[in-house]
Backbone as a printed PyTorch tensor [residue, N CA C, xyz], in Angstrom:
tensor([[[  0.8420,  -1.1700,   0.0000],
         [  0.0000,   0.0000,   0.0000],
         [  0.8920,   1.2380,   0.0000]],

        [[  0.4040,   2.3730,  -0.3140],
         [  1.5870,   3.5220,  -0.9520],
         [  0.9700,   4.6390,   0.3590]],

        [[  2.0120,   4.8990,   0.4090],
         [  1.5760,   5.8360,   1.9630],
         [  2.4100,   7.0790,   1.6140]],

        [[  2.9080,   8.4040,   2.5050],
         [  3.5490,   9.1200,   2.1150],
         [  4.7960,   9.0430,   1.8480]],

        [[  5.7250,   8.0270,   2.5360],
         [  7.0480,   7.7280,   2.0790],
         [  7.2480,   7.3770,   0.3980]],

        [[  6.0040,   6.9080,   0.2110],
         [  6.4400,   6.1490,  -1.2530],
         [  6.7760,   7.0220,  -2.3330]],

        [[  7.5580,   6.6060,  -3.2640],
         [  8.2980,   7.1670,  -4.4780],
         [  7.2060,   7.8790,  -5.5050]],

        [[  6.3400,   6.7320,  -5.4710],
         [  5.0380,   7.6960,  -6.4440],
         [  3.8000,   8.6810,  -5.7170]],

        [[  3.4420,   9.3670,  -6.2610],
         [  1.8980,  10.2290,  -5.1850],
         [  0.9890,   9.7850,  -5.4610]],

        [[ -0.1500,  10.1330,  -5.1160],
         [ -1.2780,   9.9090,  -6.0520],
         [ -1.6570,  10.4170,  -7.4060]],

        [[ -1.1210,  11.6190,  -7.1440],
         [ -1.5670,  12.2000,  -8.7530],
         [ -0.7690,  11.7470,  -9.5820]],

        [[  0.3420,  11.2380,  -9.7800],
         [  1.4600,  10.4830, -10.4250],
         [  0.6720,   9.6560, -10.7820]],

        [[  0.6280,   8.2100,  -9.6150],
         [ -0.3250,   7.0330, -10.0120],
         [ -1.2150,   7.1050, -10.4850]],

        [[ -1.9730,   8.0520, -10.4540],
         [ -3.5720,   8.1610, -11.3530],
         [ -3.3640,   8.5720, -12.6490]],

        [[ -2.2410,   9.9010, -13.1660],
         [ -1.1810,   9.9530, -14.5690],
         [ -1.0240,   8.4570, -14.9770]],

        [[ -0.4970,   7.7960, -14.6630],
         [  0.3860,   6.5450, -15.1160],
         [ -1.1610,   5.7370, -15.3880]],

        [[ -2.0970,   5.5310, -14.5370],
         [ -2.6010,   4.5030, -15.0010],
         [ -3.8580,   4.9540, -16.2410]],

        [[ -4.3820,   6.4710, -16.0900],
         [ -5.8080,   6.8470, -17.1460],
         [ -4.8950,   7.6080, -18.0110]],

        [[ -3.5480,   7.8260, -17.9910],
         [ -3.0140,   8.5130, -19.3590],
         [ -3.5000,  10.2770, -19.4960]],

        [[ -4.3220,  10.4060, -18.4320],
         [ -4.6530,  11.7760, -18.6940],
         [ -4.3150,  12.8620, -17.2120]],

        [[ -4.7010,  14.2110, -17.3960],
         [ -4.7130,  14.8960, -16.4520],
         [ -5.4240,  14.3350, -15.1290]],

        [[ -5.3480,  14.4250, -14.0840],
         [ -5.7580,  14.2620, -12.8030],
         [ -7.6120,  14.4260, -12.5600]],

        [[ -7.9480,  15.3430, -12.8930],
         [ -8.6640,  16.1220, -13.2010],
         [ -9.8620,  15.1000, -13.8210]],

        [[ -9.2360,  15.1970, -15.4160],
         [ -9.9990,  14.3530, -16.2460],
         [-10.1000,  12.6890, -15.7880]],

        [[ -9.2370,  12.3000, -15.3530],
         [ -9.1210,  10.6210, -14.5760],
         [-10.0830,  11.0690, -13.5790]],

        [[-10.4060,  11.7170, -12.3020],
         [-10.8620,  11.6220, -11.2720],
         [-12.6560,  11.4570, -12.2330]],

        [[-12.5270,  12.6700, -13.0800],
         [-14.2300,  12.5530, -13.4910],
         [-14.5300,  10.9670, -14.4480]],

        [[-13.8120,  10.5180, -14.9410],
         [-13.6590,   9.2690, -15.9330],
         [-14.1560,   8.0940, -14.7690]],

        [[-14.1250,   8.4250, -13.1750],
         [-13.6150,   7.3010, -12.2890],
         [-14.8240,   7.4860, -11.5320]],

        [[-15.4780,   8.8400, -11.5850],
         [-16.8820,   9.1770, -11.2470],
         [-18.1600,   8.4930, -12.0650]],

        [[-17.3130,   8.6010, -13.5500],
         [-18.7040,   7.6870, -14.5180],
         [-18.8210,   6.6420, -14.2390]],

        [[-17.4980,   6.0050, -13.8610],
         [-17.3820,   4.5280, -13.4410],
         [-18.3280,   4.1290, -12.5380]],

        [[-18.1570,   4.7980, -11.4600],
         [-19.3250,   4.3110, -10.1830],
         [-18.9060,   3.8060,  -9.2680]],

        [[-16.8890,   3.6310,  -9.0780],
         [-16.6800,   3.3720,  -8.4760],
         [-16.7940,   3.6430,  -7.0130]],

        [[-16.7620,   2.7490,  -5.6260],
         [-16.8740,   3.5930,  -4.7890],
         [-15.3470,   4.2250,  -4.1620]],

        [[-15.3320,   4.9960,  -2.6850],
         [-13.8240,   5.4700,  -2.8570],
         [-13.3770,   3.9440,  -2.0510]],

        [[-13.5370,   2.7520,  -0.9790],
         [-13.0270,   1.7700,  -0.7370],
         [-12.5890,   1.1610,  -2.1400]],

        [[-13.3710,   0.1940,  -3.2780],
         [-13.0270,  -0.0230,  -4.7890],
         [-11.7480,   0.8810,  -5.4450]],

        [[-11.7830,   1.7900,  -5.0960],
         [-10.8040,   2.6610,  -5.8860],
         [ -9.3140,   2.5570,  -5.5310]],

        [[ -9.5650,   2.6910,  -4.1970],
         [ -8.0330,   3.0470,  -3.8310],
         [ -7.8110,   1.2300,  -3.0600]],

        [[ -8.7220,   0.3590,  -3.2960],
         [ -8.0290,  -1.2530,  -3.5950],
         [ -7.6710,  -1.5440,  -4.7050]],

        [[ -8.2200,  -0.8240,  -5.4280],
         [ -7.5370,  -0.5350,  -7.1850],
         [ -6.1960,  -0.3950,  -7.6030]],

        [[ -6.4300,   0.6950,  -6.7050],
         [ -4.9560,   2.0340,  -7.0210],
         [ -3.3420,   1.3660,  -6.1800]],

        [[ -4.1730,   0.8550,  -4.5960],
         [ -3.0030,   0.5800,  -3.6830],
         [ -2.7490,   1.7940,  -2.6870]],

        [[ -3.4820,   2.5570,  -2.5200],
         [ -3.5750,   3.3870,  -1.9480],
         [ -5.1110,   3.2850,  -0.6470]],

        [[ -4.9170,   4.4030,   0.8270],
         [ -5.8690,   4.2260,   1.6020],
         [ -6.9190,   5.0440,   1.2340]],

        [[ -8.2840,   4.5010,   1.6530],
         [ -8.9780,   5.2810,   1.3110],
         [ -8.8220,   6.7230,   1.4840]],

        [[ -8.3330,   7.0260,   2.8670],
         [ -8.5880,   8.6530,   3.1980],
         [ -7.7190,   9.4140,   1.8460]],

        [[ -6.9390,   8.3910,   1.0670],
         [ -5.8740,   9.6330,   0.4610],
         [ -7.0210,   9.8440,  -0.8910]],

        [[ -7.6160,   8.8520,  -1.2470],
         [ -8.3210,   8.7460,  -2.4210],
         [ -9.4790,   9.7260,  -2.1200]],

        [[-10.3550,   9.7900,  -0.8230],
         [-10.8060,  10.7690,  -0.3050],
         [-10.2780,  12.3330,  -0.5730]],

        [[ -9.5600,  12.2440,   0.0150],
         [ -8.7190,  13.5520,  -0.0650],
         [ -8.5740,  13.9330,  -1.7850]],

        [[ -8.0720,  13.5580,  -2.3980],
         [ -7.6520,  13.8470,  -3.6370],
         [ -9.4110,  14.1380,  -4.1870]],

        [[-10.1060,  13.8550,  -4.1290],
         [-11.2760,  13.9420,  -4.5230],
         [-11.8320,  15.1980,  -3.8980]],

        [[-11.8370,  15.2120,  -2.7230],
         [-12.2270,  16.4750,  -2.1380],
         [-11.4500,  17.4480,  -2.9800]],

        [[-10.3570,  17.5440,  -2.9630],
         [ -9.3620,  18.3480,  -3.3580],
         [-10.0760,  19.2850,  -5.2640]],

        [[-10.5120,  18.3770,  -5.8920],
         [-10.8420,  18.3600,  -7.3530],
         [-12.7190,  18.7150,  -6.7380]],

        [[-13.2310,  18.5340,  -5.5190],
         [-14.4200,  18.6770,  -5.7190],
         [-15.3460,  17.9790,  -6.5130]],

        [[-15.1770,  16.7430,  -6.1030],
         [-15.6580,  15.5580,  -6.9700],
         [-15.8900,  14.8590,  -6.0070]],

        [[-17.5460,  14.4040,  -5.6340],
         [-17.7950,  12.8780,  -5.0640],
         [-18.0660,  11.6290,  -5.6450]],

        [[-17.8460,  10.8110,  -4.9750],
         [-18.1240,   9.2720,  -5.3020],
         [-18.9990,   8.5420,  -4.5590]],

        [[-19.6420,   7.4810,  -4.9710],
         [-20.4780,   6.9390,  -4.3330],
         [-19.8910,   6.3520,  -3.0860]],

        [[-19.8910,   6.7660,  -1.2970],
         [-19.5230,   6.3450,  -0.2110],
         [-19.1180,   5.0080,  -0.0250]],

        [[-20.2200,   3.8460,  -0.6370],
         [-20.0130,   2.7150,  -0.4360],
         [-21.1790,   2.2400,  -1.2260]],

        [[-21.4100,   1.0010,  -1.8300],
         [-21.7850,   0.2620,  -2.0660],
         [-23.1640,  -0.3700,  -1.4170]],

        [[-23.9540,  -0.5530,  -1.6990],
         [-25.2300,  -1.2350,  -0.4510],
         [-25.9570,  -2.5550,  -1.1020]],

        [[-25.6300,  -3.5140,  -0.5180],
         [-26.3970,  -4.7510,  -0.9860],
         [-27.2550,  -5.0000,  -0.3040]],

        [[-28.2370,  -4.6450,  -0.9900],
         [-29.1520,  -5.3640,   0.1430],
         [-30.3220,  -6.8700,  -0.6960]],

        [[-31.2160,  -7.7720,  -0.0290],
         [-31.2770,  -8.6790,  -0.9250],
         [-32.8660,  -7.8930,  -1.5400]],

        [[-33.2460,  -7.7220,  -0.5650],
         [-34.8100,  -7.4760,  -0.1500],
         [-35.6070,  -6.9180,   0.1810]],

        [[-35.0880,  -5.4900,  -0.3250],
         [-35.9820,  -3.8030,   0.2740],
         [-36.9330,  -3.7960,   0.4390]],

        [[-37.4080,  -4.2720,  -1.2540],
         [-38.7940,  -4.0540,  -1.7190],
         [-39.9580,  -4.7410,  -0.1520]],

        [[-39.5330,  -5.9900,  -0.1230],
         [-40.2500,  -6.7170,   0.5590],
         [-40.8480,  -6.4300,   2.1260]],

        [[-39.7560,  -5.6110,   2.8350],
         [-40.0320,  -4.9820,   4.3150],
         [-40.4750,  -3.4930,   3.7680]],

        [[-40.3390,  -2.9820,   3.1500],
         [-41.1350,  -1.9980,   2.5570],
         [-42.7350,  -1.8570,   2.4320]],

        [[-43.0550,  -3.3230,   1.6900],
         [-44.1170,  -3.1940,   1.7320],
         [-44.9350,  -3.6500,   2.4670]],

        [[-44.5340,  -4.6160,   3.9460],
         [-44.8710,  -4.7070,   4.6100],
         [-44.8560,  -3.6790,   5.9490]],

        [[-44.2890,  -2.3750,   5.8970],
         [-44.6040,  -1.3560,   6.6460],
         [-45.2120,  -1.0010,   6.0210]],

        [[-46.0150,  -0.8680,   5.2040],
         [-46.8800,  -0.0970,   4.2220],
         [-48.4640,  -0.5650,   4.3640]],

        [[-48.5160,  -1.7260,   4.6200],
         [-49.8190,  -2.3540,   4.5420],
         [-50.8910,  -1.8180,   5.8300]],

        [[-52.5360,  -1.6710,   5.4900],
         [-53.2580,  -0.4750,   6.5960],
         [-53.1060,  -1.7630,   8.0770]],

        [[-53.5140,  -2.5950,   7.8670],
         [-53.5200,  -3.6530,   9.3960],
         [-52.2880,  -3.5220,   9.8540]],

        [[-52.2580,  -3.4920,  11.1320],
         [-51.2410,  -3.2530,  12.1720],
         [-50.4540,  -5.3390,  11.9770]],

        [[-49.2290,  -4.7670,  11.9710],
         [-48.3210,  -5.9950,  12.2930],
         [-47.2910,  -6.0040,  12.5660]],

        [[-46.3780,  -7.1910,  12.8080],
         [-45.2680,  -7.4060,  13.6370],
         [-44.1220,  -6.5460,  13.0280]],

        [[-44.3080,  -6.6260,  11.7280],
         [-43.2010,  -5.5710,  10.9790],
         [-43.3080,  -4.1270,  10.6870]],

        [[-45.0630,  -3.5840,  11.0010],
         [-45.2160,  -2.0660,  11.1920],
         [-45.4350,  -1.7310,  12.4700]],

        [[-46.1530,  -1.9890,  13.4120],
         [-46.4050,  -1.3330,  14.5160],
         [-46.0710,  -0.0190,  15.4080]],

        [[-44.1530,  -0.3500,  14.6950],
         [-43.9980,   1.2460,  15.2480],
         [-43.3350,   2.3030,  14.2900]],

        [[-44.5310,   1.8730,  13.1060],
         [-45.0420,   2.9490,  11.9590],
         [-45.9200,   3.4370,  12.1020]],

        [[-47.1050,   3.5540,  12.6460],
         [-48.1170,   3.4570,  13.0550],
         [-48.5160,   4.5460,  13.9580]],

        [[-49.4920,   5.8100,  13.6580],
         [-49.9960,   6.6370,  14.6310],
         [-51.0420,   5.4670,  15.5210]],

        [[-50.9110,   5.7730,  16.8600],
         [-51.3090,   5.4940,  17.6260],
         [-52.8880,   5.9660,  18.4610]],

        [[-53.0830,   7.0610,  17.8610],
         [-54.3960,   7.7230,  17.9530],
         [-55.7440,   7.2710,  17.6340]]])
């Protein structure tokens, strides 16, 4: 992992690997969708620096990733008018 001692920076490494300005790689890496953990396991670098460099350009990325299996499904069971084990404290009480 490349920390501050190391020979290359980040903006170097991100040169070397998209061939372009810093700038233009960071937005190329935004279309992607990557998140910033994905990126900088990519790069070899910690997240906070991949963070940082992003802040820096004023560019966000998606935080993290969310799997989930089954939204829809507890969704619509807080949703339904009869009171149950999975809405109850959805529920005005009045």
């Amino acid at each position: 992992m490349a920390n501050q001692y190391s020979t290359i920076s980040f903006a170097d490494s991100i040169k070397v690997v998209y061939q372009v300005d810093v700038n233009e790689a960071l937005e190329k890496i935004k279309a992607s969708q990557l998140s910033y953990q994905e990126l900088a396991n990519q790069l070899g670098f910690k997240e906070s620096t991949v963070r940082k460099w992003f802040a820096k350009y004023k560019i966000k990325l998606v935080p993290y990733k969310v799997s989930c299996k089954y939204p829809s499904i507890h969704i619509k069971q807080r949703l339904k008018k009869e009171i149950n084990a999975d809405n109850f404290l959805y529920k005005p009480w009045h």
